[in-house]
Amino acid sequence: MTNIHALIESKTNQLKDEIISFIQQLVQTPSLANEEGPVQKLIFNKLQSLNLQSETIPVKFDDIKDHPAFNDDGFSPDSRINVIGQWNSNKKGRSLILNGHVDIVPTGPEKLWTESPWSGAIKNDRIYGRGSCDMKAGLASGIFAVQVLKSIGFEPSGNIMIQSVIGEESGGCGTLTNIVKGYRADAAVILEPTSLKLCPIQSGALTFRLIIPGKATHAAMRWDGVSAIEKFNIISQSIIEFEKKRHNSFSVEYYESPERVAPINIGTIKGGEWHSTVPESVIAEGRLGVFPGESVSDARMAFSQHLKKVSDSDLWLKENPPILEWFEGQFESGKTDVEHSIINNLEMAYKEVNNSSSKIEGVTYGSDLRLFTNHADIPAILFGPGDVRLAHSANEYVKIEEVLTCIKIISNLIINWCEE
């Protein structure tokens, strides 16, 4: 271990209590969509305390609505902001973005939580609470990597930009705003929960709505009607088979489970009007997975053609086909070449801290990675503390030791990347 790596190790460990406290503050500050202001103020104040060039960026849909990657999440007041902190260099080394989102998903029934989802409670060396894993601890890791390097007197040869963004969970309006406004770097690390695996590939995800028609009649003479629920069952079962066929038709690398690269899920179902009436309609909403390298239009077409094929095989659905709508989150897939130097440098930083190699893996969920790779020509990778399987769940948590390790790795990455 070189002297600077030893200093990073020592300083990170010294800051442990401060790191934990800051993550707790972030968790204790709810930041659901359209309610991100208070937590962004915390972030802004923290960046200012590090003497970074700090600014707030208004997120206005009028600025991005004409962009092909725009997704309307239903919220567009002028009070929504991104926060950016820049550590600028007077040299010409490579620059780096450290990106993380502060918006979180709803907690679900609080009775399912052992502690309050806003507690930031610590148990068994874990920080609990909504957003702890996804992804406030990751964002904090990037911030403290900068703090560690500043505190040991390191000066980067390239610019470092911390981006605290909103709107990732519902389409990416925050990161897209930064891109449209011209914020660029030579590479980006998105500090999503990857269990410290290197994830330069993401599947896409398209939100859809199906409206399945039926024919209402009194339940006592149900044979004179057509149950929309029964017709939905035909479609839902066919979707399971469609998912299998899609996976058999695509060849992908770097995924832990190749048969689970682009999952299809029905998330909500609303059907029927009265217990004694044959249901006249069913509205089902879900997500269609998009394979790496597959275009959004091709994925939509494949799904639409499948629905037509199923409908044509049923007398009622052939004459009364389901209506397919695409709405809200429309995440493309995204990819950075696994041989890119940002991947190699992150691998090197990982080895310097852990004396072992990390794993390169694709992820099945959508993220802001595709905005950097597809719309800003910026190579990007997902890397951060936390297990994504805990995200969006009750009793979400992040391991403290994993956060500290991430800070050390990102600190080393900054040295490796910017000095070349």
mmCIF file of C-alpha atoms in Angstrom, residues 10-165:
data_model
loop_
_atom_site.group_PDB
_atom_site.id
_atom_site.type_symbol
_atom_site.label_atom_id
_atom_site.label_comp_id
_atom_site.label_asym_id
_atom_site.label_seq_id
_atom_site.Cartn_x
_atom_site.Cartn_y
_atom_site.Cartn_z
ATOM 1 C CA SER A 10 -6.790 6.072 7.735
ATOM 2 C CA LYS A 11 -8.770 9.254 7.043
ATOM 3 C CA THR A 12 -11.894 7.346 5.949
ATOM 4 C CA ASN A 13 -11.829 5.331 9.158
ATOM 5 C CA GLN A 14 -11.354 8.521 11.187
ATOM 6 C CA LEU A 15 -14.437 10.041 9.544
ATOM 7 C CA LYS A 16 -16.631 6.997 10.218
ATOM 8 C CA ASP A 17 -18.897 8.660 12.785
ATOM 9 C CA GLU A 18 -19.338 11.760 10.620
ATOM 10 C CA ILE A 19 -20.155 9.614 7.589
ATOM 11 C CA ILE A 20 -22.776 7.631 9.499
ATOM 12 C CA SER A 21 -24.320 10.787 10.933
ATOM 13 C CA PHE A 22 -24.609 12.415 7.516
ATOM 14 C CA ILE A 23 -26.300 9.367 5.973
ATOM 15 C CA GLN A 24 -28.692 9.287 8.921
ATOM 16 C CA GLN A 25 -29.569 12.935 8.303
ATOM 17 C CA LEU A 26 -30.287 12.168 4.658
ATOM 18 C CA VAL A 27 -32.522 9.222 5.567
ATOM 19 C CA GLN A 28 -34.297 11.255 8.237
ATOM 20 C CA THR A 29 -35.182 13.846 5.597
ATOM 21 C CA PRO A 30 -37.967 12.348 3.426
ATOM 22 C CA SER A 31 -37.534 13.072 -0.268
ATOM 23 C CA LEU A 32 -40.374 11.562 -2.236
ATOM 24 C CA ALA A 33 -40.935 12.855 -5.766
ATOM 25 C CA ASN A 34 -41.658 16.593 -5.686
ATOM 26 C CA GLU A 35 -40.503 16.750 -2.045
ATOM 27 C CA GLU A 36 -36.752 16.714 -2.597
ATOM 28 C CA GLY A 37 -36.086 20.324 -1.546
ATOM 29 C CA PRO A 38 -35.119 19.801 2.118
ATOM 30 C CA VAL A 39 -32.663 16.984 1.414
ATOM 31 C CA GLN A 40 -31.134 18.938 -1.466
ATOM 32 C CA LYS A 41 -30.539 21.803 0.956
ATOM 33 C CA LEU A 42 -28.615 19.401 3.202
ATOM 34 C CA ILE A 43 -26.526 18.280 0.240
ATOM 35 C CA PHE A 44 -25.889 21.854 -0.895
ATOM 36 C CA ASN A 45 -24.720 22.908 2.572
ATOM 37 C CA LYS A 46 -22.419 19.897 2.774
ATOM 38 C CA LEU A 47 -20.832 20.663 -0.594
ATOM 39 C CA GLN A 48 -20.348 24.289 0.391
ATOM 40 C CA SER A 49 -18.645 23.201 3.615
ATOM 41 C CA LEU A 50 -16.087 21.385 1.441
ATOM 42 C CA ASN A 51 -15.418 24.623 -0.475
ATOM 43 C CA LEU A 52 -16.718 23.174 -3.703
ATOM 44 C CA GLN A 53 -18.129 25.458 -6.373
ATOM 45 C CA SER A 54 -21.746 24.741 -5.460
ATOM 46 C CA GLU A 55 -24.933 25.646 -7.284
ATOM 47 C CA THR A 56 -28.572 24.679 -7.572
ATOM 48 C CA ILE A 57 -30.027 23.859 -10.979
ATOM 49 C CA PRO A 58 -33.792 24.356 -11.458
ATOM 50 C CA VAL A 59 -35.440 21.328 -13.050
ATOM 51 C CA LYS A 60 -38.085 22.683 -15.412
ATOM 52 C CA PHE A 61 -39.901 20.436 -17.814
ATOM 53 C CA ASP A 62 -40.078 23.251 -20.369
ATOM 54 C CA ASP A 63 -36.290 22.919 -20.688
ATOM 55 C CA ILE A 64 -36.322 19.190 -21.453
ATOM 56 C CA LYS A 65 -39.781 18.279 -22.762
ATOM 57 C CA ASP A 66 -38.623 18.207 -26.395
ATOM 58 C CA HIS A 67 -35.705 15.887 -25.674
ATOM 59 C CA PRO A 68 -36.208 12.302 -26.935
ATOM 60 C CA ALA A 69 -35.300 10.906 -23.499
ATOM 61 C CA PHE A 70 -37.837 13.044 -21.626
ATOM 62 C CA ASN A 71 -40.286 11.279 -19.321
ATOM 63 C CA ASP A 72 -43.089 13.220 -17.681
ATOM 64 C CA ASP A 73 -43.339 12.105 -14.055
ATOM 65 C CA GLY A 74 -46.345 14.316 -13.385
ATOM 66 C CA PHE A 75 -44.477 16.907 -11.323
ATOM 67 C CA SER A 76 -43.060 20.084 -12.800
ATOM 68 C CA PRO A 77 -43.096 22.936 -10.268
ATOM 69 C CA ASP A 78 -40.209 25.373 -10.396
ATOM 70 C CA SER A 79 -39.178 24.476 -6.824
ATOM 71 C CA ARG A 80 -37.505 21.205 -7.866
ATOM 72 C CA ILE A 81 -33.730 21.459 -8.055
ATOM 73 C CA ASN A 82 -30.555 19.528 -8.714
ATOM 74 C CA VAL A 83 -27.439 20.330 -6.712
ATOM 75 C CA ILE A 84 -23.960 20.375 -8.207
ATOM 76 C CA GLY A 85 -20.609 20.749 -6.475
ATOM 77 C CA GLN A 86 -17.432 21.115 -8.542
ATOM 78 C CA TRP A 87 -13.863 20.557 -7.432
ATOM 79 C CA ASN A 88 -12.031 22.257 -10.242
ATOM 80 C CA SER A 89 -8.425 21.783 -11.270
ATOM 81 C CA ASN A 90 -6.098 24.113 -13.152
ATOM 82 C CA LYS A 91 -4.567 21.088 -14.876
ATOM 83 C CA LYS A 92 -5.886 19.151 -17.850
ATOM 84 C CA GLY A 93 -6.355 15.641 -16.507
ATOM 85 C CA ARG A 94 -9.513 13.649 -17.138
ATOM 86 C CA SER A 95 -12.704 14.824 -15.463
ATOM 87 C CA LEU A 96 -15.229 12.727 -13.545
ATOM 88 C CA ILE A 97 -18.893 12.988 -12.572
ATOM 89 C CA LEU A 98 -20.097 11.344 -9.345
ATOM 90 C CA ASN A 99 -23.867 11.118 -9.744
ATOM 91 C CA GLY A 100 -26.601 10.094 -7.333
ATOM 92 C CA HIS A 101 -30.326 10.640 -6.948
ATOM 93 C CA VAL A 102 -32.077 11.761 -3.773
ATOM 94 C CA ASP A 103 -35.665 10.963 -4.749
ATOM 95 C CA ILE A 104 -37.068 7.869 -3.075
ATOM 96 C CA VAL A 105 -40.095 5.626 -3.472
ATOM 97 C CA PRO A 106 -42.982 5.425 -0.963
ATOM 98 C CA THR A 107 -42.415 3.380 2.183
ATOM 99 C CA GLY A 108 -45.411 1.087 1.875
ATOM 100 C CA PRO A 109 -47.252 0.117 5.087
ATOM 101 C CA GLU A 110 -45.126 1.315 7.994
ATOM 102 C CA LYS A 111 -46.335 -1.636 10.075
ATOM 103 C CA LEU A 112 -44.018 -3.801 7.968
ATOM 104 C CA TRP A 113 -41.003 -1.839 9.189
ATOM 105 C CA THR A 114 -39.221 -2.846 12.390
ATOM 106 C CA GLU A 115 -38.207 0.794 12.869
ATOM 107 C CA SER A 116 -39.651 3.945 11.371
ATOM 108 C CA PRO A 117 -38.601 4.225 7.714
ATOM 109 C CA TRP A 118 -37.334 7.716 8.576
ATOM 110 C CA SER A 119 -35.349 6.675 11.656
ATOM 111 C CA GLY A 120 -31.900 6.083 10.206
ATOM 112 C CA ALA A 121 -31.598 3.508 12.968
ATOM 113 C CA ILE A 122 -28.339 1.598 13.350
ATOM 114 C CA LYS A 123 -28.439 -2.130 14.063
ATOM 115 C CA ASN A 124 -25.781 -4.751 13.448
ATOM 116 C CA ASP A 125 -23.563 -2.197 11.679
ATOM 117 C CA ARG A 126 -26.340 -1.321 9.246
ATOM 118 C CA ILE A 127 -28.153 1.960 8.636
ATOM 119 C CA TYR A 128 -31.894 1.396 8.185
ATOM 120 C CA GLY A 129 -34.503 3.550 6.488
ATOM 121 C CA ARG A 130 -36.076 4.435 3.166
ATOM 122 C CA GLY A 131 -33.383 5.606 0.806
ATOM 123 C CA SER A 132 -30.487 4.280 2.874
ATOM 124 C CA CYS A 133 -29.578 1.747 0.204
ATOM 125 C CA ASP A 134 -31.227 3.414 -2.804
ATOM 126 C CA MET A 135 -29.239 5.556 -2.857
ATOM 127 C CA LYS A 136 -28.412 8.144 -0.235
ATOM 128 C CA ALA A 137 -25.485 6.136 1.129
ATOM 129 C CA GLY A 138 -24.047 5.930 -2.371
ATOM 130 C CA LEU A 139 -24.313 9.668 -2.913
ATOM 131 C CA ALA A 140 -22.740 10.249 0.503
ATOM 132 C CA SER A 141 -19.885 7.937 -0.508
ATOM 133 C CA GLY A 142 -19.036 10.179 -3.441
ATOM 134 C CA ILE A 143 -19.180 13.300 -1.313
ATOM 135 C CA PHE A 144 -16.973 11.838 1.401
ATOM 136 C CA ALA A 145 -14.473 10.538 -1.144
ATOM 137 C CA VAL A 146 -13.916 14.180 -2.065
ATOM 138 C CA GLN A 147 -13.757 15.166 1.609
ATOM 139 C CA VAL A 148 -11.170 12.467 2.326
ATOM 140 C CA LEU A 149 -8.954 13.577 -0.554
ATOM 141 C CA LYS A 150 -9.237 17.237 0.386
ATOM 142 C CA SER A 151 -8.400 16.502 4.012
ATOM 143 C CA ILE A 152 -5.139 14.725 3.091
ATOM 144 C CA GLY A 153 -4.088 17.572 0.809
ATOM 145 C CA PHE A 154 -4.632 15.866 -2.535
ATOM 146 C CA GLU A 155 -5.226 18.063 -5.582
ATOM 147 C CA PRO A 156 -6.759 16.365 -8.634
ATOM 148 C CA SER A 157 -5.412 16.971 -12.117
ATOM 149 C CA GLY A 158 -8.931 16.924 -13.553
ATOM 150 C CA ASN A 159 -12.275 18.383 -12.531
ATOM 151 C CA ILE A 160 -14.542 16.415 -10.182
ATOM 152 C CA MET A 161 -18.276 17.102 -10.296
ATOM 153 C CA ILE A 162 -20.740 15.815 -7.717
ATOM 154 C CA GLN A 163 -24.307 15.715 -9.034
ATOM 155 C CA SER A 164 -27.205 15.279 -6.611
ATOM 156 C CA VAL A 165 -30.233 14.845 -8.842
#
